[in-house]
Amino acid sequence: MRKLLPALYHRDRDGQLTPDSRVIAVSRAGIDDAGYRDKADSELRRFVPDAVHEADIRARFLQRLHHVTIDAGDHSTWDGLQALSADRENRVRVFYLACAPRLFGPICFGLRERGLVIGQSRVVLEKPIGNDLESARRINDEVGAVFDEEQIFRIDHYLGKETVQNLLVLRFANSLFEPLWNSGSIDHVQITVAESIGVGGRGSYYDSAGALRDMVQNHLLQLLCLVAMEPPTSLDREAVRDEKLKVLKALRPLAGETGRYIVRGQYTTGVVDGVAVPSYRDELDGVASNTETFVAMKAEVQNWRWSGVPFYLRTGKRLDRHASEIVVQFRPVPHSIFPGVEENTITPNCLVLRLQPDEGVRLHLMAKEPGPGGLRLRSVNLNLSFAETFKFRFPDAYERLLMDVIRGNPTLFMRRDEVEAAWTWLEPVLASLAVSVEPPRRYAAGTMGPAAAVALIERDGRTWHEEVSE
Ligand code: BG6
């Protein structure tokens, strides 16, 4: 209701859905088409403000919606779904599985049993793909027994975000950056995905996942891959994913050193956006959980390009702002020619890709402060705001990704080997944290996480980028 229907609504509004395309929602809700359309109508008005004014487009979209009540785990209840799908064998058919990962395999088997998998079928799997390497492999095997790899779309919505795609353009459609994109010029990289929301109604899922599985295993590692990968030969589906896979495989194993490289946190009560909010444990009705809602870590990519360049990753809930950025910090100048200015007081250049909000790119440069007298240096920003430059509604990531599924383009989706490589790296970390006697550090909601996260980077003589952390 919040992401998928609005995304499809926007694509429909732009004329990208064929006149007879349908959206069939399946759940155990026991409602009919009319009931589902009513609910969708009110949610669209809420999540797509424009929909309020476009009565004819909304009405057309709502007519596409159907609802069938089934129990995903009991294939004998699937008659209605089978009946609705009859006689449309020449269409593209997308099965979008937004459910517990343990159901992915059984649902795919049900689809096959019921003859619902046709030539032009694709299946979309929402993360998490399992909760460790073994479960990810099992899911991949089960789904792979029904669908070919090119029919399987493992969605990571971060890859559909405009600024994330822009990273590819920035790196590979400009000749400026690539010669500098290595350990010779870059000191370190920071990737921060800060959220001000708590876990809300997703407590039971979240408590079994935590920030490492929920955010790091997928979104943050995918961002790291796009920053660190070698130039692919083309945007071809395999070329990009081959390069990302090499990065995942080059990540330095952290097991055994989690104390030095990883800080976990969990929020307590605090104030976010001027509102007092409960602690994580209170949100779980007082369960004495030790699940992390915050992680900061130092990762390293062991190859020629990135040797000695740390990638600091940080994500958390109930932080003091909703802000996601990739910061590429360049090295300081080697020598100062300016009288009275030491080279270490000249702010090094820094390229900031702002993923959300205020999507854009900023390049921090040194400039001369205007005016007579002594030569004073100041760090200033070249600021490219996408909203101002393109004056365009920013499409949600799902709009792009859902159309890619329909068109059969998996470039921005995770391949099986990528998911498994990410788990291979993370699993020993999770295993060593699971037996750690040290619980996540508490941090007050509305702050940027535990003080130890600051110490993690400051120990290396560096600091979190101030626009995110100040
Ligand atoms: C989801 C996570 O994948 O991404 C959520 O499960 C998280 O916990 C969300 O809140 C963040 O996405 P976005 O697009 O709001 O940054």
PDB file of C-alpha atoms in Angstrom, residues 60-299:
ATOM      1  CA  ARG A  60      -8.733   3.391 -14.074  1.00  0.00           C
ATOM      2  CA  PHE A  61      -5.957   2.137 -11.836  1.00  0.00           C
ATOM      3  CA  LEU A  62      -8.343   0.832  -9.184  1.00  0.00           C
ATOM      4  CA  GLN A  63     -10.193  -1.186 -11.811  1.00  0.00           C
ATOM      5  CA  ARG A  64      -6.982  -3.099 -12.454  1.00  0.00           C
ATOM      6  CA  LEU A  65      -6.892  -4.352  -8.872  1.00  0.00           C
ATOM      7  CA  HIS A  66      -8.226  -7.690  -7.700  1.00  0.00           C
ATOM      8  CA  HIS A  67      -7.963  -9.558  -4.473  1.00  0.00           C
ATOM      9  CA  VAL A  68      -7.953 -13.296  -3.904  1.00  0.00           C
ATOM     10  CA  THR A  69      -8.013 -14.844  -0.470  1.00  0.00           C
ATOM     11  CA  ILE A  70      -5.608 -17.732  -0.175  1.00  0.00           C
ATOM     12  CA  ASP A  71      -3.398 -19.321   2.407  1.00  0.00           C
ATOM     13  CA  ALA A  72       0.078 -19.325   0.910  1.00  0.00           C
ATOM     14  CA  GLY A  73       1.004 -22.435   2.872  1.00  0.00           C
ATOM     15  CA  ASP A  74      -2.066 -24.459   1.822  1.00  0.00           C
ATOM     16  CA  HIS A  75      -2.159 -24.980  -1.939  1.00  0.00           C
ATOM     17  CA  SER A  76      -5.650 -26.435  -1.780  1.00  0.00           C
ATOM     18  CA  THR A  77      -6.936 -22.889  -1.209  1.00  0.00           C
ATOM     19  CA  TRP A  78      -5.502 -21.594  -4.477  1.00  0.00           C
ATOM     20  CA  ASP A  79      -8.476 -22.284  -6.806  1.00  0.00           C
ATOM     21  CA  GLY A  80      -9.480 -18.635  -7.011  1.00  0.00           C
ATOM     22  CA  LEU A  81      -5.992 -17.560  -8.019  1.00  0.00           C
ATOM     23  CA  GLN A  82      -5.782 -20.282 -10.626  1.00  0.00           C
ATOM     24  CA  ALA A  83      -9.185 -19.352 -12.042  1.00  0.00           C
ATOM     25  CA  LEU A  84      -8.258 -15.668 -12.321  1.00  0.00           C
ATOM     26  CA  SER A  85      -5.078 -16.537 -14.183  1.00  0.00           C
ATOM     27  CA  ALA A  86      -6.625 -18.859 -16.748  1.00  0.00           C
ATOM     28  CA  ASP A  87      -6.587 -17.888 -20.451  1.00  0.00           C
ATOM     29  CA  ARG A  88      -3.839 -15.316 -20.157  1.00  0.00           C
ATOM     30  CA  GLU A  89      -0.900 -17.439 -21.054  1.00  0.00           C
ATOM     31  CA  ASN A  90       0.709 -15.028 -23.465  1.00  0.00           C
ATOM     32  CA  ARG A  91       1.236 -12.282 -20.897  1.00  0.00           C
ATOM     33  CA  VAL A  92       4.118 -11.297 -18.711  1.00  0.00           C
ATOM     34  CA  ARG A  93       3.295 -12.696 -15.289  1.00  0.00           C
ATOM     35  CA  VAL A  94       5.115 -11.350 -12.229  1.00  0.00           C
ATOM     36  CA  PHE A  95       4.827 -13.083  -8.867  1.00  0.00           C
ATOM     37  CA  TYR A  96       5.894 -10.615  -6.209  1.00  0.00           C
ATOM     38  CA  LEU A  97       6.626 -12.391  -2.930  1.00  0.00           C
ATOM     39  CA  ALA A  98       6.535  -9.981  -0.016  1.00  0.00           C
ATOM     40  CA  CYS A  99       6.313 -12.540   2.762  1.00  0.00           C
ATOM     41  CA  ALA A 100       8.410 -14.477   5.235  1.00  0.00           C
ATOM     42  CA  PRO A 101      11.406 -15.927   3.337  1.00  0.00           C
ATOM     43  CA  ARG A 102      10.625 -19.448   4.542  1.00  0.00           C
ATOM     44  CA  LEU A 103       7.519 -19.289   2.329  1.00  0.00           C
ATOM     45  CA  PHE A 104       9.414 -18.419  -0.868  1.00  0.00           C
ATOM     46  CA  GLY A 105      10.130 -22.056  -1.778  1.00  0.00           C
ATOM     47  CA  PRO A 106       6.726 -23.494  -0.857  1.00  0.00           C
ATOM     48  CA  ILE A 107       4.939 -20.714  -2.769  1.00  0.00           C
ATOM     49  CA  CYS A 108       7.022 -21.360  -5.869  1.00  0.00           C
ATOM     50  CA  PHE A 109       6.236 -25.083  -5.655  1.00  0.00           C
ATOM     51  CA  GLY A 110       2.542 -24.191  -5.363  1.00  0.00           C
ATOM     52  CA  LEU A 111       2.733 -21.944  -8.408  1.00  0.00           C
ATOM     53  CA  ARG A 112       4.263 -24.776 -10.393  1.00  0.00           C
ATOM     54  CA  GLU A 113       1.766 -27.376  -9.152  1.00  0.00           C
ATOM     55  CA  ARG A 114      -1.102 -25.126 -10.121  1.00  0.00           C
ATOM     56  CA  GLY A 115       0.328 -24.538 -13.598  1.00  0.00           C
ATOM     57  CA  LEU A 116       0.711 -20.831 -12.966  1.00  0.00           C
ATOM     58  CA  VAL A 117       4.322 -20.585 -14.103  1.00  0.00           C
ATOM     59  CA  ILE A 118       4.270 -19.769 -17.799  1.00  0.00           C
ATOM     60  CA  GLY A 119       7.118 -18.875 -20.173  1.00  0.00           C
ATOM     61  CA  GLN A 120       6.963 -15.162 -19.487  1.00  0.00           C
ATOM     62  CA  SER A 121       6.910 -15.529 -15.700  1.00  0.00           C
ATOM     63  CA  ARG A 122       9.181 -13.835 -13.251  1.00  0.00           C
ATOM     64  CA  VAL A 123       9.354 -14.026  -9.510  1.00  0.00           C
ATOM     65  CA  VAL A 124      10.399 -11.176  -7.241  1.00  0.00           C
ATOM     66  CA  LEU A 125      11.876 -11.979  -3.834  1.00  0.00           C
ATOM     67  CA  GLU A 126      11.967  -9.298  -1.201  1.00  0.00           C
ATOM     68  CA  LYS A 127      14.888  -9.313   1.152  1.00  0.00           C
ATOM     69  CA  PRO A 128      15.895 -10.832   3.462  1.00  0.00           C
ATOM     70  CA  ILE A 129      16.877 -13.844   1.386  1.00  0.00           C
ATOM     71  CA  GLY A 130      17.235 -16.102   4.417  1.00  0.00           C
ATOM     72  CA  ASN A 131      18.898 -15.194   7.653  1.00  0.00           C
ATOM     73  CA  ASP A 132      22.231 -16.901   7.063  1.00  0.00           C
ATOM     74  CA  LEU A 133      24.155 -18.586   4.274  1.00  0.00           C
ATOM     75  CA  GLU A 134      22.511 -21.954   4.681  1.00  0.00           C
ATOM     76  CA  SER A 135      18.953 -20.638   4.619  1.00  0.00           C
ATOM     77  CA  ALA A 136      19.810 -18.359   1.673  1.00  0.00           C
ATOM     78  CA  ARG A 137      21.157 -21.352  -0.242  1.00  0.00           C
ATOM     79  CA  ARG A 138      18.082 -23.395   0.565  1.00  0.00           C
ATOM     80  CA  ILE A 139      15.781 -20.618  -0.643  1.00  0.00           C
ATOM     81  CA  ASN A 140      17.843 -20.140  -3.782  1.00  0.00           C
ATOM     82  CA  ASP A 141      17.746 -23.892  -4.468  1.00  0.00           C
ATOM     83  CA  GLU A 142      14.012 -24.119  -3.931  1.00  0.00           C
ATOM     84  CA  VAL A 143      13.121 -21.082  -5.997  1.00  0.00           C
ATOM     85  CA  GLY A 144      15.714 -22.136  -8.585  1.00  0.00           C
ATOM     86  CA  ALA A 145      13.964 -25.505  -8.942  1.00  0.00           C
ATOM     87  CA  VAL A 146      10.930 -23.684 -10.342  1.00  0.00           C
ATOM     88  CA  PHE A 147      12.367 -20.581 -12.022  1.00  0.00           C
ATOM     89  CA  ASP A 148      15.519 -20.055 -14.073  1.00  0.00           C
ATOM     90  CA  GLU A 149      18.008 -17.589 -12.617  1.00  0.00           C
ATOM     91  CA  GLU A 150      17.073 -14.947 -15.210  1.00  0.00           C
ATOM     92  CA  GLN A 151      13.456 -15.174 -14.050  1.00  0.00           C
ATOM     93  CA  ILE A 152      14.395 -14.504 -10.415  1.00  0.00           C
ATOM     94  CA  PHE A 153      14.510 -10.886  -9.297  1.00  0.00           C
ATOM     95  CA  ARG A 154      15.959 -10.440  -5.794  1.00  0.00           C
ATOM     96  CA  ILE A 155      14.975  -6.909  -5.048  1.00  0.00           C
ATOM     97  CA  ASP A 156      17.127  -4.464  -3.120  1.00  0.00           C
ATOM     98  CA  HIS A 157      15.263  -1.213  -3.418  1.00  0.00           C
ATOM     99  CA  TYR A 158      18.415   0.811  -2.756  1.00  0.00           C
ATOM    100  CA  LEU A 159      19.588  -0.111  -6.247  1.00  0.00           C
ATOM    101  CA  GLY A 160      16.510   1.615  -7.675  1.00  0.00           C
ATOM    102  CA  LYS A 161      17.124   4.887  -5.896  1.00  0.00           C
ATOM    103  CA  GLU A 162      17.893   7.687  -8.299  1.00  0.00           C
ATOM    104  CA  THR A 163      21.075   8.772  -6.564  1.00  0.00           C
ATOM    105  CA  VAL A 164      22.375   5.234  -6.395  1.00  0.00           C
ATOM    106  CA  GLN A 165      21.970   4.877 -10.133  1.00  0.00           C
ATOM    107  CA  ASN A 166      23.531   8.273 -10.444  1.00  0.00           C
ATOM    108  CA  LEU A 167      26.625   6.914  -8.788  1.00  0.00           C
ATOM    109  CA  LEU A 168      27.159   4.777 -11.877  1.00  0.00           C
ATOM    110  CA  VAL A 169      26.708   7.813 -14.096  1.00  0.00           C
ATOM    111  CA  LEU A 170      28.935   9.984 -11.964  1.00  0.00           C
ATOM    112  CA  ARG A 171      31.711   7.418 -12.022  1.00  0.00           C
ATOM    113  CA  PHE A 172      31.440   6.213 -15.592  1.00  0.00           C
ATOM    114  CA  ALA A 173      30.033   9.108 -17.597  1.00  0.00           C
ATOM    115  CA  ASN A 174      32.636  11.573 -16.332  1.00  0.00           C
ATOM    116  CA  SER A 175      36.316  11.170 -16.978  1.00  0.00           C
ATOM    117  CA  LEU A 176      37.141  13.362 -14.009  1.00  0.00           C
ATOM    118  CA  PHE A 177      36.766  10.920 -11.150  1.00  0.00           C
ATOM    119  CA  GLU A 178      37.909   7.534 -12.370  1.00  0.00           C
ATOM    120  CA  PRO A 179      41.660   8.316 -12.491  1.00  0.00           C
ATOM    121  CA  LEU A 180      41.412   9.439  -8.849  1.00  0.00           C
ATOM    122  CA  TRP A 181      39.158   6.605  -7.730  1.00  0.00           C
ATOM    123  CA  ASN A 182      41.728   4.559  -5.846  1.00  0.00           C
ATOM    124  CA  SER A 183      43.944   4.418  -2.802  1.00  0.00           C
ATOM    125  CA  GLY A 184      46.386   6.900  -4.357  1.00  0.00           C
ATOM    126  CA  SER A 185      43.868   9.735  -4.027  1.00  0.00           C
ATOM    127  CA  ILE A 186      41.151   8.502  -1.707  1.00  0.00           C
ATOM    128  CA  ASP A 187      41.736   8.370   2.021  1.00  0.00           C
ATOM    129  CA  HIS A 188      38.557   6.575   3.005  1.00  0.00           C
ATOM    130  CA  VAL A 189      34.865   6.168   2.213  1.00  0.00           C
ATOM    131  CA  GLN A 190      31.903   6.561   4.542  1.00  0.00           C
ATOM    132  CA  ILE A 191      28.460   5.145   3.921  1.00  0.00           C
ATOM    133  CA  THR A 192      25.755   6.289   6.311  1.00  0.00           C
ATOM    134  CA  VAL A 193      22.108   5.284   6.205  1.00  0.00           C
ATOM    135  CA  ALA A 194      20.523   7.032   9.160  1.00  0.00           C
ATOM    136  CA  GLU A 195      16.841   6.643   9.946  1.00  0.00           C
ATOM    137  CA  SER A 196      14.816   8.553  12.481  1.00  0.00           C
ATOM    138  CA  ILE A 197      11.998   5.996  12.525  1.00  0.00           C
ATOM    139  CA  GLY A 198      11.897   3.138  15.011  1.00  0.00           C
ATOM    140  CA  VAL A 199      10.897  -0.416  14.216  1.00  0.00           C
ATOM    141  CA  GLY A 200       7.197   0.414  14.513  1.00  0.00           C
ATOM    142  CA  GLY A 201       4.919  -2.524  13.760  1.00  0.00           C
ATOM    143  CA  ARG A 202       7.749  -4.645  12.335  1.00  0.00           C
ATOM    144  CA  GLY A 203       9.150  -5.596  15.742  1.00  0.00           C
ATOM    145  CA  SER A 204       8.825  -9.344  15.418  1.00  0.00           C
ATOM    146  CA  TYR A 205      10.607  -9.446  12.051  1.00  0.00           C
ATOM    147  CA  TYR A 206      13.180  -6.864  13.069  1.00  0.00           C
ATOM    148  CA  ASP A 207      14.040  -8.487  16.351  1.00  0.00           C
ATOM    149  CA  SER A 208      15.044 -11.678  14.570  1.00  0.00           C
ATOM    150  CA  ALA A 209      17.083  -9.707  12.023  1.00  0.00           C
ATOM    151  CA  GLY A 210      18.738  -6.630  13.544  1.00  0.00           C
ATOM    152  CA  ALA A 211      20.550  -3.932  11.615  1.00  0.00           C
ATOM    153  CA  LEU A 212      23.281  -6.251  10.330  1.00  0.00           C
ATOM    154  CA  ARG A 213      20.849  -8.530   8.523  1.00  0.00           C
ATOM    155  CA  ASP A 214      18.229  -5.907   7.752  1.00  0.00           C
ATOM    156  CA  MET A 215      20.479  -3.202   6.308  1.00  0.00           C
ATOM    157  CA  VAL A 216      24.157  -4.146   6.127  1.00  0.00           C
ATOM    158  CA  GLN A 217      23.899  -7.541   4.421  1.00  0.00           C
ATOM    159  CA  ASN A 218      22.033  -5.975   1.533  1.00  0.00           C
ATOM    160  CA  HIS A 219      21.647  -2.192   1.182  1.00  0.00           C
ATOM    161  CA  LEU A 220      24.962  -1.043   2.634  1.00  0.00           C
ATOM    162  CA  LEU A 221      27.008  -3.759   0.968  1.00  0.00           C
ATOM    163  CA  GLN A 222      25.353  -3.022  -2.351  1.00  0.00           C
ATOM    164  CA  LEU A 223      26.269   0.643  -2.011  1.00  0.00           C
ATOM    165  CA  LEU A 224      29.812  -0.325  -1.096  1.00  0.00           C
ATOM    166  CA  CYS A 225      29.973  -2.521  -4.203  1.00  0.00           C
ATOM    167  CA  LEU A 226      28.891   0.292  -6.498  1.00  0.00           C
ATOM    168  CA  VAL A 227      31.517   2.611  -5.046  1.00  0.00           C
ATOM    169  CA  ALA A 228      34.305   0.053  -5.079  1.00  0.00           C
ATOM    170  CA  MET A 229      33.711  -2.025  -8.206  1.00  0.00           C
ATOM    171  CA  GLU A 230      35.905  -1.899 -11.289  1.00  0.00           C
ATOM    172  CA  PRO A 231      34.348  -0.291 -14.360  1.00  0.00           C
ATOM    173  CA  PRO A 232      32.087  -2.924 -15.925  1.00  0.00           C
ATOM    174  CA  THR A 233      32.496  -3.329 -19.680  1.00  0.00           C
ATOM    175  CA  SER A 234      28.863  -2.309 -20.164  1.00  0.00           C
ATOM    176  CA  LEU A 235      25.615  -1.939 -18.274  1.00  0.00           C
ATOM    177  CA  ASP A 236      24.833  -5.468 -19.299  1.00  0.00           C
ATOM    178  CA  ARG A 237      23.035  -7.484 -16.617  1.00  0.00           C
ATOM    179  CA  GLU A 238      25.955  -9.803 -15.981  1.00  0.00           C
ATOM    180  CA  ALA A 239      28.767  -7.280 -16.418  1.00  0.00           C
ATOM    181  CA  VAL A 240      27.672  -5.076 -13.502  1.00  0.00           C
ATOM    182  CA  ARG A 241      26.861  -7.968 -11.235  1.00  0.00           C
ATOM    183  CA  ASP A 242      30.147  -9.726 -12.025  1.00  0.00           C
ATOM    184  CA  GLU A 243      32.023  -6.646 -10.838  1.00  0.00           C
ATOM    185  CA  LYS A 244      29.956  -6.303  -7.663  1.00  0.00           C
ATOM    186  CA  LEU A 245      30.572  -9.948  -6.876  1.00  0.00           C
ATOM    187  CA  LYS A 246      34.336  -9.440  -7.080  1.00  0.00           C
ATOM    188  CA  VAL A 247      34.076  -6.692  -4.466  1.00  0.00           C
ATOM    189  CA  LEU A 248      32.052  -8.871  -2.106  1.00  0.00           C
ATOM    190  CA  LYS A 249      34.598 -11.622  -2.455  1.00  0.00           C
ATOM    191  CA  ALA A 250      37.437  -9.192  -1.745  1.00  0.00           C
ATOM    192  CA  LEU A 251      35.998  -8.005   1.581  1.00  0.00           C
ATOM    193  CA  ARG A 252      38.402  -8.642   4.391  1.00  0.00           C
ATOM    194  CA  PRO A 253      37.017 -11.248   6.798  1.00  0.00           C
ATOM    195  CA  LEU A 254      36.203  -9.649  10.137  1.00  0.00           C
ATOM    196  CA  ALA A 255      35.439 -12.640  12.307  1.00  0.00           C
ATOM    197  CA  GLY A 256      37.589 -12.794  15.389  1.00  0.00           C
ATOM    198  CA  GLU A 257      38.079  -9.038  15.259  1.00  0.00           C
ATOM    199  CA  THR A 258      34.516  -7.893  15.657  1.00  0.00           C
ATOM    200  CA  GLY A 259      35.403  -5.997  18.830  1.00  0.00           C
ATOM    201  CA  ARG A 260      37.794  -3.780  16.885  1.00  0.00           C
ATOM    202  CA  TYR A 261      35.812  -3.358  13.711  1.00  0.00           C
ATOM    203  CA  ILE A 262      32.164  -3.335  14.716  1.00  0.00           C
ATOM    204  CA  VAL A 263      30.094  -1.310  17.167  1.00  0.00           C
ATOM    205  CA  ARG A 264      26.505  -2.360  17.813  1.00  0.00           C
ATOM    206  CA  GLY A 265      23.918  -0.245  19.529  1.00  0.00           C
ATOM    207  CA  GLN A 266      20.312  -0.327  20.639  1.00  0.00           C
ATOM    208  CA  TYR A 267      18.142   2.718  21.248  1.00  0.00           C
ATOM    209  CA  THR A 268      16.714   3.682  24.576  1.00  0.00           C
ATOM    210  CA  THR A 269      14.092   6.366  25.140  1.00  0.00           C
ATOM    211  CA  GLY A 270      14.780   9.793  23.737  1.00  0.00           C
ATOM    212  CA  VAL A 271      13.435  12.647  21.686  1.00  0.00           C
ATOM    213  CA  VAL A 272      13.247  12.517  17.896  1.00  0.00           C
ATOM    214  CA  ASP A 273      12.001  15.536  15.935  1.00  0.00           C
ATOM    215  CA  GLY A 274      10.784  17.068  19.179  1.00  0.00           C
ATOM    216  CA  VAL A 275       8.684  14.023  20.129  1.00  0.00           C
ATOM    217  CA  ALA A 276       9.463  11.729  23.066  1.00  0.00           C
ATOM    218  CA  VAL A 277       9.788   8.154  21.808  1.00  0.00           C
ATOM    219  CA  PRO A 278       9.950   4.806  23.603  1.00  0.00           C
ATOM    220  CA  SER A 279      12.970   2.546  23.745  1.00  0.00           C
ATOM    221  CA  TYR A 280      13.411  -0.408  21.406  1.00  0.00           C
ATOM    222  CA  ARG A 281      12.638  -2.797  24.219  1.00  0.00           C
ATOM    223  CA  ASP A 282       9.471  -0.880  25.079  1.00  0.00           C
ATOM    224  CA  GLU A 283       8.402  -1.177  21.462  1.00  0.00           C
ATOM    225  CA  LEU A 284       8.784  -4.926  21.866  1.00  0.00           C
ATOM    226  CA  ASP A 285       6.561  -4.823  24.967  1.00  0.00           C
ATOM    227  CA  GLY A 286       9.460  -5.026  27.327  1.00  0.00           C
ATOM    228  CA  VAL A 287      11.254  -8.039  25.829  1.00  0.00           C
ATOM    229  CA  ALA A 288      14.874  -7.971  27.060  1.00  0.00           C
ATOM    230  CA  SER A 289      16.183  -8.151  23.505  1.00  0.00           C
ATOM    231  CA  ASN A 290      19.826  -7.756  22.568  1.00  0.00           C
ATOM    232  CA  THR A 291      19.137  -7.144  18.905  1.00  0.00           C
ATOM    233  CA  GLU A 292      21.135  -4.280  17.441  1.00  0.00           C
ATOM    234  CA  THR A 293      19.271  -1.301  16.003  1.00  0.00           C
ATOM    235  CA  PHE A 294      22.544   0.425  15.109  1.00  0.00           C
ATOM    236  CA  VAL A 295      25.799  -0.725  13.573  1.00  0.00           C
ATOM    237  CA  ALA A 296      28.991   1.074  12.709  1.00  0.00           C
ATOM    238  CA  MET A 297      31.758  -0.915  11.124  1.00  0.00           C
ATOM    239  CA  LYS A 298      35.021  -0.649   9.311  1.00  0.00           C
ATOM    240  CA  ALA A 299      35.269  -2.762   6.186  1.00  0.00           C
TER     241      ALA A 299
END
